[in-house]
XYZ file of C-alpha atoms in Angstrom:
102
model
C -19.427 -34.130 -12.376
C -22.943 -32.713 -12.189
C -22.434 -31.712 -8.557
C -19.205 -29.832 -9.238
C -20.825 -27.452 -11.744
C -23.161 -25.748 -9.180
C -20.260 -25.475 -6.730
C -18.096 -23.911 -9.433
C -20.868 -21.461 -10.391
C -21.364 -20.536 -6.710
C -17.611 -19.973 -6.404
C -17.560 -17.666 -9.452
C -20.631 -15.784 -8.219
C -19.111 -15.278 -4.761
C -15.912 -13.918 -6.304
C -17.917 -11.430 -8.347
C -19.919 -10.227 -5.330
C -16.841 -10.044 -3.114
C -15.163 -7.786 -5.656
C -18.173 -5.420 -5.687
C -18.231 -5.176 -1.897
C -14.493 -4.577 -1.649
C -14.450 -1.834 -4.284
C -17.642 -0.037 -3.240
C -17.149 0.101 0.530
C -15.430 3.307 1.650
C -12.653 2.677 4.151
C -11.156 5.580 6.093
C -7.377 5.865 5.898
C -5.446 4.381 8.793
C -3.690 6.950 10.908
C -1.919 7.321 14.233
C -3.692 9.405 16.849
C -1.546 10.913 19.596
C -3.389 10.376 22.894
C -0.476 11.413 25.128
C -2.128 14.606 26.383
C -5.370 12.752 27.183
C -3.772 9.974 29.278
C -3.660 10.008 33.069
C -1.497 8.107 35.557
C 2.160 7.140 35.335
C 2.863 6.060 31.782
C 5.493 3.401 31.101
C 8.991 4.435 30.046
C 10.001 4.068 26.395
C 10.372 0.325 25.768
C 11.747 -1.687 22.873
C 10.326 -5.143 22.007
C 7.668 -5.090 24.741
C 4.785 -7.562 24.556
C 1.336 -6.045 24.115
C -2.119 -7.529 24.471
C -5.755 -6.537 24.811
C -8.291 -7.714 27.397
C -11.788 -7.235 26.012
C -13.478 -7.818 29.390
C -11.721 -4.920 31.129
C -11.097 -2.957 27.892
C -7.429 -2.664 28.829
C -4.228 -2.726 26.845
C -1.590 -4.809 28.624
C 2.076 -3.922 28.156
C 4.767 -6.217 29.556
C 8.540 -6.328 29.595
C 10.716 -5.045 26.835
C 14.069 -3.359 26.874
C 14.789 0.044 28.409
C 16.625 2.816 26.575
C 19.752 1.711 28.444
C 19.422 -1.801 27.015
C 18.298 -3.480 30.245
C 15.492 -6.078 30.195
C 12.336 -4.992 32.005
C 9.790 -7.159 33.829
C 7.101 -4.642 34.720
C 3.469 -4.844 33.609
C 1.421 -1.761 32.693
C -2.304 -1.491 32.001
C -4.030 1.210 29.969
C -7.762 1.336 30.659
C -9.388 2.476 27.417
C -12.561 3.705 29.137
C -10.799 6.106 31.514
C -7.540 6.481 29.496
C -5.596 5.827 32.702
C -2.274 3.998 33.071
C -1.913 1.667 36.035
C 0.718 -0.722 37.407
C -1.156 -3.774 38.691
C -0.272 -5.375 42.024
C 0.093 -9.155 42.261
C -2.635 -11.037 44.131
C -1.982 -11.585 47.840
C 0.248 -14.578 48.482
C 1.838 -14.377 45.040
C 5.424 -13.170 44.958
C 6.567 -10.694 42.326
C 9.505 -12.910 41.376
C 9.780 -16.697 41.379
C 12.026 -18.350 43.978
C 15.643 -18.857 42.939
């Protein structure tokens, strides 16, 4: 019982400090920024339900697949380099086929 009291006091103290930090730290509002005019390269077509990821090493956004405006599934991969703001379509490594054998 004696050990649980300091833990409980620490818990209450941490809640009090967390509240102060959360209410006193200014956070800018989230907003969309249209980068379309700043981008170079061939951008991907409009896609629905595409998968998106981020590679921290190359600072690239990876966009794969999705559904075209016509409703057809897509299997293309697109990369957006965040340093140069350039779209690119990567090529598969040599010896690797674009599609698996049937």
